[in-house]
PDB file of C-alpha atoms in Angstrom:
ATOM      1  CA  MET A   1    -195.668  29.479  29.020  1.00 94.00           C
ATOM      2  CA  ILE A   2    -195.955  26.658  26.493  1.00 97.00           C
ATOM      3  CA  GLU A   3    -199.129  24.741  25.736  1.00 97.00           C
ATOM      4  CA  ALA A   4    -198.950  21.328  24.084  1.00 98.00           C
ATOM      5  CA  HIS A   5    -201.647  18.960  22.829  1.00 98.00           C
ATOM      6  CA  GLY A   6    -201.478  15.484  21.297  1.00 98.00           C
ATOM      7  CA  LEU A   7    -198.488  14.469  23.374  1.00 98.00           C
ATOM      8  CA  THR A   8    -197.336  10.880  23.708  1.00 97.00           C
ATOM      9  CA  ASN A   9    -195.692  10.216  27.037  1.00 97.00           C
ATOM     10  CA  GLY A  10    -194.184   7.054  28.463  1.00 97.00           C
ATOM     11  CA  PRO A  11    -191.364   5.759  30.634  1.00 97.00           C
ATOM     12  CA  SER A  12    -187.987   7.465  30.484  1.00 98.00           C
ATOM     13  CA  ASP A  13    -185.996   6.252  27.503  1.00 97.00           C
ATOM     14  CA  GLU A  14    -182.547   6.646  25.990  1.00 97.00           C
ATOM     15  CA  ALA A  15    -183.436   9.957  24.348  1.00 97.00           C
ATOM     16  CA  SER A  16    -184.868  11.598  27.464  1.00 98.00           C
ATOM     17  CA  SER A  17    -182.018  10.253  29.574  1.00 98.00           C
ATOM     18  CA  GLY A  18    -179.555  11.712  27.083  1.00 98.00           C
ATOM     19  CA  LEU A  19    -181.199  15.139  27.427  1.00 98.00           C
ATOM     20  CA  LEU A  20    -180.705  15.005  31.196  1.00 98.00           C
ATOM     21  CA  ASP A  21    -177.051  13.991  30.845  1.00 98.00           C
ATOM     22  CA  GLU A  22    -176.378  16.802  28.370  1.00 98.00           C
ATOM     23  CA  ALA A  23    -178.169  19.289  30.647  1.00 98.00           C
ATOM     24  CA  THR A  24    -175.914  18.261  33.523  1.00 98.00           C
ATOM     25  CA  ARG A  25    -172.842  18.919  31.375  1.00 98.00           C
ATOM     26  CA  ARG A  26    -174.168  22.339  30.394  1.00 98.00           C
ATOM     27  CA  LEU A  27    -174.899  23.173  34.031  1.00 98.00           C
ATOM     28  CA  ALA A  28    -171.387  22.213  35.117  1.00 97.00           C
ATOM     29  CA  GLY A  29    -169.954  24.455  32.416  1.00 97.00           C
ATOM     30  CA  ARG A  30    -172.174  27.349  33.451  1.00 97.00           C
ATOM     31  CA  LEU A  31    -171.300  27.092  37.119  1.00 98.00           C
ATOM     32  CA  GLY A  32    -167.561  26.551  36.599  1.00 97.00           C
ATOM     33  CA  GLY A  33    -167.139  24.894  39.973  1.00 96.00           C
ATOM     34  CA  ARG A  34    -169.464  27.217  41.897  1.00 97.00           C
ATOM     35  CA  ALA A  35    -172.384  25.947  43.950  1.00 97.00           C
ATOM     36  CA  PRO A  36    -175.836  26.494  42.370  1.00 97.00           C
ATOM     37  CA  GLN A  37    -176.823  29.041  45.024  1.00 96.00           C
ATOM     38  CA  ASP A  38    -173.887  31.232  43.954  1.00 97.00           C
ATOM     39  CA  ASP A  39    -175.347  31.728  40.474  1.00 98.00           C
ATOM     40  CA  PRO A  40    -176.932  35.219  40.230  1.00 98.00           C
ATOM     41  CA  HIS A  41    -180.271  33.872  38.989  1.00 98.00           C
ATOM     42  CA  ILE A  42    -180.586  31.379  41.845  1.00 98.00           C
ATOM     43  CA  ALA A  43    -179.494  34.068  44.304  1.00 98.00           C
ATOM     44  CA  ALA A  44    -182.376  36.226  43.044  1.00 98.00           C
ATOM     45  CA  TRP A  45    -184.858  33.403  43.615  1.00 97.00           C
ATOM     46  CA  ARG A  46    -183.473  32.895  47.118  1.00 97.00           C
ATOM     47  CA  ALA A  47    -184.069  36.585  47.842  1.00 97.00           C
ATOM     48  CA  ALA A  48    -187.666  36.278  46.588  1.00 95.00           C
ATOM     49  CA  TYR A  49    -188.307  33.262  48.802  1.00 95.00           C
ATOM     50  CA  THR A  50    -186.932  35.130  51.796  1.00 95.00           C
ATOM     51  CA  ALA A  51    -189.188  38.090  50.982  1.00 93.00           C
ATOM     52  CA  PHE A  52    -192.368  36.045  51.420  1.00 89.00           C
ATOM     53  CA  GLY A  53    -191.157  34.381  54.603  1.00 91.00           C
ATOM     54  CA  THR A  54    -189.687  31.104  53.374  1.00 92.00           C
ATOM     55  CA  LYS A  55    -186.194  29.889  54.250  1.00 93.00           C
ATOM     56  CA  PRO A  56    -184.572  29.215  50.854  1.00 93.00           C
ATOM     57  CA  SER A  57    -182.032  26.750  52.252  1.00 92.00           C
ATOM     58  CA  ARG A  58    -184.844  24.597  53.641  1.00 93.00           C
ATOM     59  CA  THR A  59    -187.301  24.820  50.740  1.00 94.00           C
ATOM     60  CA  ARG A  60    -185.268  25.402  47.594  1.00 96.00           C
ATOM     61  CA  ASN A  61    -186.827  26.542  44.342  1.00 96.00           C
ATOM     62  CA  SER A  62    -187.129  23.763  41.785  1.00 97.00           C
ATOM     63  CA  ALA A  63    -184.204  24.920  39.626  1.00 98.00           C
ATOM     64  CA  GLU A  64    -181.774  24.941  42.551  1.00 98.00           C
ATOM     65  CA  ALA A  65    -183.041  21.612  43.862  1.00 97.00           C
ATOM     66  CA  LEU A  66    -182.641  19.949  40.460  1.00 98.00           C
ATOM     67  CA  ALA A  67    -179.207  21.487  39.948  1.00 98.00           C
ATOM     68  CA  ARG A  68    -177.998  20.128  43.260  1.00 97.00           C
ATOM     69  CA  ARG A  69    -179.274  16.662  42.332  1.00 97.00           C
ATOM     70  CA  ALA A  70    -177.655  16.893  38.895  1.00 98.00           C
ATOM     71  CA  LEU A  71    -174.254  17.570  40.444  1.00 97.00           C
ATOM     72  CA  ALA A  72    -174.591  14.899  43.149  1.00 96.00           C
ATOM     73  CA  ASP A  73    -173.321  11.345  42.717  1.00 92.00           C
ATOM     74  CA  GLY A  74    -176.787   9.930  42.009  1.00 92.00           C
ATOM     75  CA  GLY A  75    -177.492  12.427  39.240  1.00 96.00           C
ATOM     76  CA  LEU A  76    -180.916  13.488  38.005  1.00 97.00           C
ATOM     77  CA  PRO A  77    -183.928  11.206  38.502  1.00 96.00           C
ATOM     78  CA  ARG A  78    -185.639   9.691  35.487  1.00 98.00           C
ATOM     79  CA  ILE A  79    -189.413  10.205  35.884  1.00 97.00           C
ATOM     80  CA  ASN A  80    -191.085   9.903  32.473  1.00 98.00           C
ATOM     81  CA  ARG A  81    -190.292  11.282  29.032  1.00 98.00           C
ATOM     82  CA  LEU A  82    -192.164  14.590  29.372  1.00 98.00           C
ATOM     83  CA  VAL A  83    -190.898  15.319  32.863  1.00 98.00           C
ATOM     84  CA  ASP A  84    -187.363  14.432  31.771  1.00 98.00           C
ATOM     85  CA  VAL A  85    -187.633  16.917  28.894  1.00 98.00           C
ATOM     86  CA  TYR A  86    -188.682  19.882  31.012  1.00 98.00           C
ATOM     87  CA  ASN A  87    -186.294  18.964  33.825  1.00 98.00           C
ATOM     88  CA  ALA A  88    -183.469  19.007  31.286  1.00 98.00           C
ATOM     89  CA  ILE A  89    -184.389  22.545  30.209  1.00 98.00           C
ATOM     90  CA  SER A  90    -184.575  23.629  33.848  1.00 98.00           C
ATOM     91  CA  VAL A  91    -181.099  22.292  34.592  1.00 98.00           C
ATOM     92  CA  ALA A  92    -179.457  23.484  31.373  1.00 98.00           C
ATOM     93  CA  HIS A  93    -180.742  27.057  31.802  1.00 98.00           C
ATOM     94  CA  LEU A  94    -180.873  27.052  35.629  1.00 98.00           C
ATOM     95  CA  ILE A  95    -184.487  28.211  35.467  1.00 98.00           C
ATOM     96  CA  PRO A  96    -187.596  26.946  37.282  1.00 98.00           C
ATOM     97  CA  VAL A  97    -189.845  25.031  34.869  1.00 98.00           C
ATOM     98  CA  GLY A  98    -193.162  23.456  35.819  1.00 96.00           C
ATOM     99  CA  GLY A  99    -195.259  20.991  33.861  1.00 98.00           C
ATOM    100  CA  GLU A 100    -199.003  20.577  34.469  1.00 98.00           C
ATOM    101  CA  ASP A 101    -201.521  18.162  32.960  1.00 98.00           C
ATOM    102  CA  LEU A 102    -204.002  20.468  31.213  1.00 97.00           C
ATOM    103  CA  ASP A 103    -206.791  17.914  31.492  1.00 98.00           C
ATOM    104  CA  ARG A 104    -206.478  18.029  35.283  1.00 97.00           C
ATOM    105  CA  ILE A 105    -206.430  21.812  35.643  1.00 97.00           C
ATOM    106  CA  GLN A 106    -209.742  23.338  36.701  1.00 97.00           C
ATOM    107  CA  GLY A 107    -210.271  26.887  35.452  1.00 96.00           C
ATOM    108  CA  ASP A 108    -207.352  29.301  35.048  1.00 92.00           C
ATOM    109  CA  MET A 109    -203.887  29.018  36.546  1.00 93.00           C
ATOM    110  CA  ARG A 110    -203.083  31.892  38.925  1.00 95.00           C
ATOM    111  CA  LEU A 111    -200.015  33.004  40.880  1.00 96.00           C
ATOM    112  CA  VAL A 112    -201.292  34.403  44.191  1.00 96.00           C
ATOM    113  CA  ARG A 113    -200.570  34.854  47.869  1.00 96.00           C
ATOM    114  CA  ALA A 114    -202.404  32.096  49.712  1.00 97.00           C
ATOM    115  CA  THR A 115    -205.033  32.677  52.373  1.00 97.00           C
ATOM    116  CA  GLY A 116    -204.008  29.417  54.046  1.00 97.00           C
ATOM    117  CA  GLU A 117    -207.363  27.756  53.358  1.00 97.00           C
ATOM    118  CA  GLU A 118    -206.579  26.410  49.878  1.00 97.00           C
ATOM    119  CA  PRO A 119    -206.198  22.609  49.600  1.00 98.00           C
ATOM    120  CA  PHE A 120    -202.950  21.156  48.301  1.00 98.00           C
ATOM    121  CA  VAL A 121    -203.015  17.480  47.309  1.00 96.00           C
ATOM    122  CA  THR A 122    -199.764  15.707  48.110  1.00 94.00           C
ATOM    123  CA  ALA A 123    -198.671  12.164  48.928  1.00 89.00           C
ATOM    124  CA  ALA A 124    -197.810  10.753  52.338  1.00 84.00           C
ATOM    125  CA  GLY A 125    -197.015   7.131  53.013  1.00 82.00           C
ATOM    126  CA  GLY A 126    -198.117   6.123  49.535  1.00 80.00           C
ATOM    127  CA  ALA A 127    -201.574   7.697  49.891  1.00 87.00           C
ATOM    128  CA  GLU A 128    -202.996  11.069  48.930  1.00 89.00           C
ATOM    129  CA  ALA A 129    -203.075  13.677  51.682  1.00 94.00           C
ATOM    130  CA  ILE A 130    -204.301  17.267  51.920  1.00 96.00           C
ATOM    131  CA  GLU A 131    -202.069  20.080  53.137  1.00 96.00           C
ATOM    132  CA  HIS A 132    -202.652  23.824  53.270  1.00 97.00           C
ATOM    133  CA  PRO A 133    -200.174  26.583  52.448  1.00 97.00           C
ATOM    134  CA  GLU A 134    -199.163  29.160  54.991  1.00 95.00           C
ATOM    135  CA  PRO A 135    -201.052  32.489  54.843  1.00 95.00           C
ATOM    136  CA  GLY A 136    -199.171  34.844  52.544  1.00 94.00           C
ATOM    137  CA  GLU A 137    -197.253  32.041  50.844  1.00 94.00           C
ATOM    138  CA  VAL A 138    -196.841  32.533  47.087  1.00 95.00           C
ATOM    139  CA  VAL A 139    -198.545  29.645  45.275  1.00 97.00           C
ATOM    140  CA  TRP A 140    -199.762  28.565  41.881  1.00 97.00           C
ATOM    141  CA  CYS A 141    -203.390  27.509  41.988  1.00 97.00           C
ATOM    142  CA  ASP A 142    -206.466  26.769  39.902  1.00 97.00           C
ATOM    143  CA  ASP A 143    -210.154  26.672  40.817  1.00 97.00           C
ATOM    144  CA  ARG A 144    -209.726  23.480  42.873  1.00 97.00           C
ATOM    145  CA  GLY A 145    -206.747  24.511  44.947  1.00 98.00           C
ATOM    146  CA  VAL A 146    -202.973  24.814  45.016  1.00 98.00           C
ATOM    147  CA  THR A 147    -201.010  23.165  42.224  1.00 98.00           C
ATOM    148  CA  CYS A 148    -197.520  24.192  43.384  1.00 98.00           C
ATOM    149  CA  ARG A 149    -196.468  25.474  46.795  1.00 97.00           C
ATOM    150  CA  ARG A 150    -193.981  28.238  47.573  1.00 96.00           C
ATOM    151  CA  TRP A 151    -194.027  29.521  43.996  1.00 96.00           C
ATOM    152  CA  ASN A 152    -192.022  26.691  42.426  1.00 96.00           C
ATOM    153  CA  TRP A 153    -190.913  24.534  45.330  1.00 97.00           C
ATOM    154  CA  ARG A 154    -193.190  21.485  45.336  1.00 95.00           C
ATOM    155  CA  GLN A 155    -195.775  20.430  42.788  1.00 95.00           C
ATOM    156  CA  GLY A 156    -198.970  18.692  43.854  1.00 96.00           C
ATOM    157  CA  VAL A 157    -199.918  15.243  42.636  1.00 96.00           C
ATOM    158  CA  ARG A 158    -203.303  16.270  41.225  1.00 96.00           C
ATOM    159  CA  THR A 159    -201.978  18.032  38.115  1.00 97.00           C
ATOM    160  CA  ARG A 160    -198.586  16.422  37.630  1.00 97.00           C
ATOM    161  CA  LEU A 161    -197.660  14.885  34.284  1.00 98.00           C
ATOM    162  CA  THR A 162    -198.028  11.112  34.198  1.00 97.00           C
ATOM    163  CA  GLU A 163    -197.418   8.559  31.479  1.00 97.00           C
ATOM    164  CA  ASP A 164    -201.098   8.964  30.506  1.00 97.00           C
ATOM    165  CA  SER A 165    -200.888  12.741  29.974  1.00 98.00           C
ATOM    166  CA  VAL A 166    -201.671  13.961  26.455  1.00 98.00           C
ATOM    167  CA  SER A 167    -201.997  17.741  27.010  1.00 98.00           C
ATOM    168  CA  ALA A 168    -199.720  19.910  29.092  1.00 98.00           C
ATOM    169  CA  LEU A 169    -198.976  23.444  30.224  1.00 97.00           C
ATOM    170  CA  PHE A 170    -195.338  24.333  30.898  1.00 97.00           C
ATOM    171  CA  LEU A 171    -194.434  27.418  32.948  1.00 96.00           C
ATOM    172  CA  LEU A 172    -190.939  28.904  32.735  1.00 97.00           C
ATOM    173  CA  GLU A 173    -190.124  31.552  35.331  1.00 97.00           C
ATOM    174  CA  ARG A 174    -187.316  34.052  35.724  1.00 96.00           C
ATOM    175  CA  MET A 175    -186.026  36.712  38.053  1.00 96.00           C
ATOM    176  CA  ALA A 176    -183.702  39.556  37.102  1.00 96.00           C
ATOM    177  CA  PRO A 177    -180.813  39.417  36.252  1.00 97.00           C
ATOM    178  CA  MET A 178    -182.043  36.759  33.803  1.00 97.00           C
ATOM    179  CA  THR A 179    -183.330  38.648  30.769  1.00 96.00           C
ATOM    180  CA  LEU A 180    -186.543  38.118  28.820  1.00 94.00           C
ATOM    181  CA  ASP A 181    -184.405  37.103  25.834  1.00 95.00           C
ATOM    182  CA  GLU A 182    -182.810  34.346  27.907  1.00 97.00           C
ATOM    183  CA  LEU A 183    -186.249  33.218  29.073  1.00 96.00           C
ATOM    184  CA  THR A 184    -187.474  33.158  25.471  1.00 95.00           C
ATOM    185  CA  THR A 185    -184.463  31.105  24.416  1.00 97.00           C
ATOM    186  CA  ALA A 186    -185.184  28.528  27.106  1.00 98.00           C
ATOM    187  CA  GLY A 187    -188.836  28.391  26.050  1.00 97.00           C
ATOM    188  CA  ALA A 188    -187.943  27.887  22.405  1.00 97.00           C
ATOM    189  CA  GLU A 189    -185.592  25.059  23.342  1.00 98.00           C
ATOM    190  CA  LEU A 190    -188.316  23.379  25.386  1.00 98.00           C
ATOM    191  CA  ALA A 191    -190.805  23.706  22.520  1.00 98.00           C
ATOM    192  CA  GLU A 192    -188.317  22.173  20.091  1.00 98.00           C
ATOM    193  CA  ALA A 193    -187.534  19.299  22.472  1.00 98.00           C
ATOM    194  CA  LEU A 194    -191.261  18.585  22.843  1.00 98.00           C
ATOM    195  CA  ARG A 195    -191.747  18.561  19.061  1.00 97.00           C
ATOM    196  CA  LYS A 196    -188.825  16.185  18.673  1.00 97.00           C
ATOM    197  CA  ALA A 197    -190.084  13.861  21.413  1.00 96.00           C
ATOM    198  CA  CYS A 198    -193.694  14.006  20.150  1.00 97.00           C
ATOM    199  CA  PRO A 199    -193.659  14.769  16.390  1.00 97.00           C
ATOM    200  CA  ASP A 200    -197.465  14.761  16.091  1.00 97.00           C
ATOM    201  CA  ALA A 201    -198.030  17.178  18.974  1.00 97.00           C
ATOM    202  CA  ARG A 202    -199.247  20.767  18.599  1.00 97.00           C
ATOM    203  CA  VAL A 203    -196.896  22.982  20.603  1.00 98.00           C
ATOM    204  CA  GLU A 204    -197.620  26.690  21.107  1.00 96.00           C
ATOM    205  CA  ILE A 205    -195.495  29.268  22.891  1.00 94.00           C
ATOM    206  CA  GLY A 206    -197.707  31.637  24.866  1.00 87.00           C
ATOM    207  CA  ASP A 207    -197.370  35.058  26.421  1.00 74.00           C
ATOM    208  CA  VAL A 208    -194.511  36.254  28.573  1.00 61.00           C
ATOM    209  CA  TRP A 209    -195.739  37.727  31.862  1.00 58.00           C
ATOM    210  CA  SER A 210    -193.556  40.482  33.250  1.00 49.00           C
ATOM    211  CA  GLN A 211    -193.915  42.723  36.273  1.00 42.00           C
TER     212      GLN A 211
END
């Protein structure tokens, strides 16, 4: 995980767009014509999703979903500078990366199996709506509720990074066969990209959680 303070966000720009384009080129080289789901790391995430009762072809982990968009005709979306930066790292390393606004997180972040009662704030028809995860679903949550459903499938709107965000927590996640060294390399690249995008920010690389 990476914690950053004193960030300056804003609309996507030439630099953040360039990071996404370069990430797409790196992804294409890594895959060598294969589909994203045929990569061993994505296959491991698909197996994990299946293990907690989710169909991985219907609700893809964030790395696979972004990779598929990167290789499609429309390419990767441009959201804002901070989101573009961490999406680029996700695509380049084919690793799920999440970004949360630290000022909107209540209490500690936890990865748990849901009871099904936790609130998840999403958007429907342009307005906020409340959903609930399925019992046993793996979710990220804080003291107020779910921040990301199905491990790293869909982030909620409550803690997402906006153009007003100044502090952020980034979570990089791996499954074997990806090694801890590869995870660390991806984290270091994200930290460097954040420092380059926001020279006055304080960026700290945190602990690696392993089970």
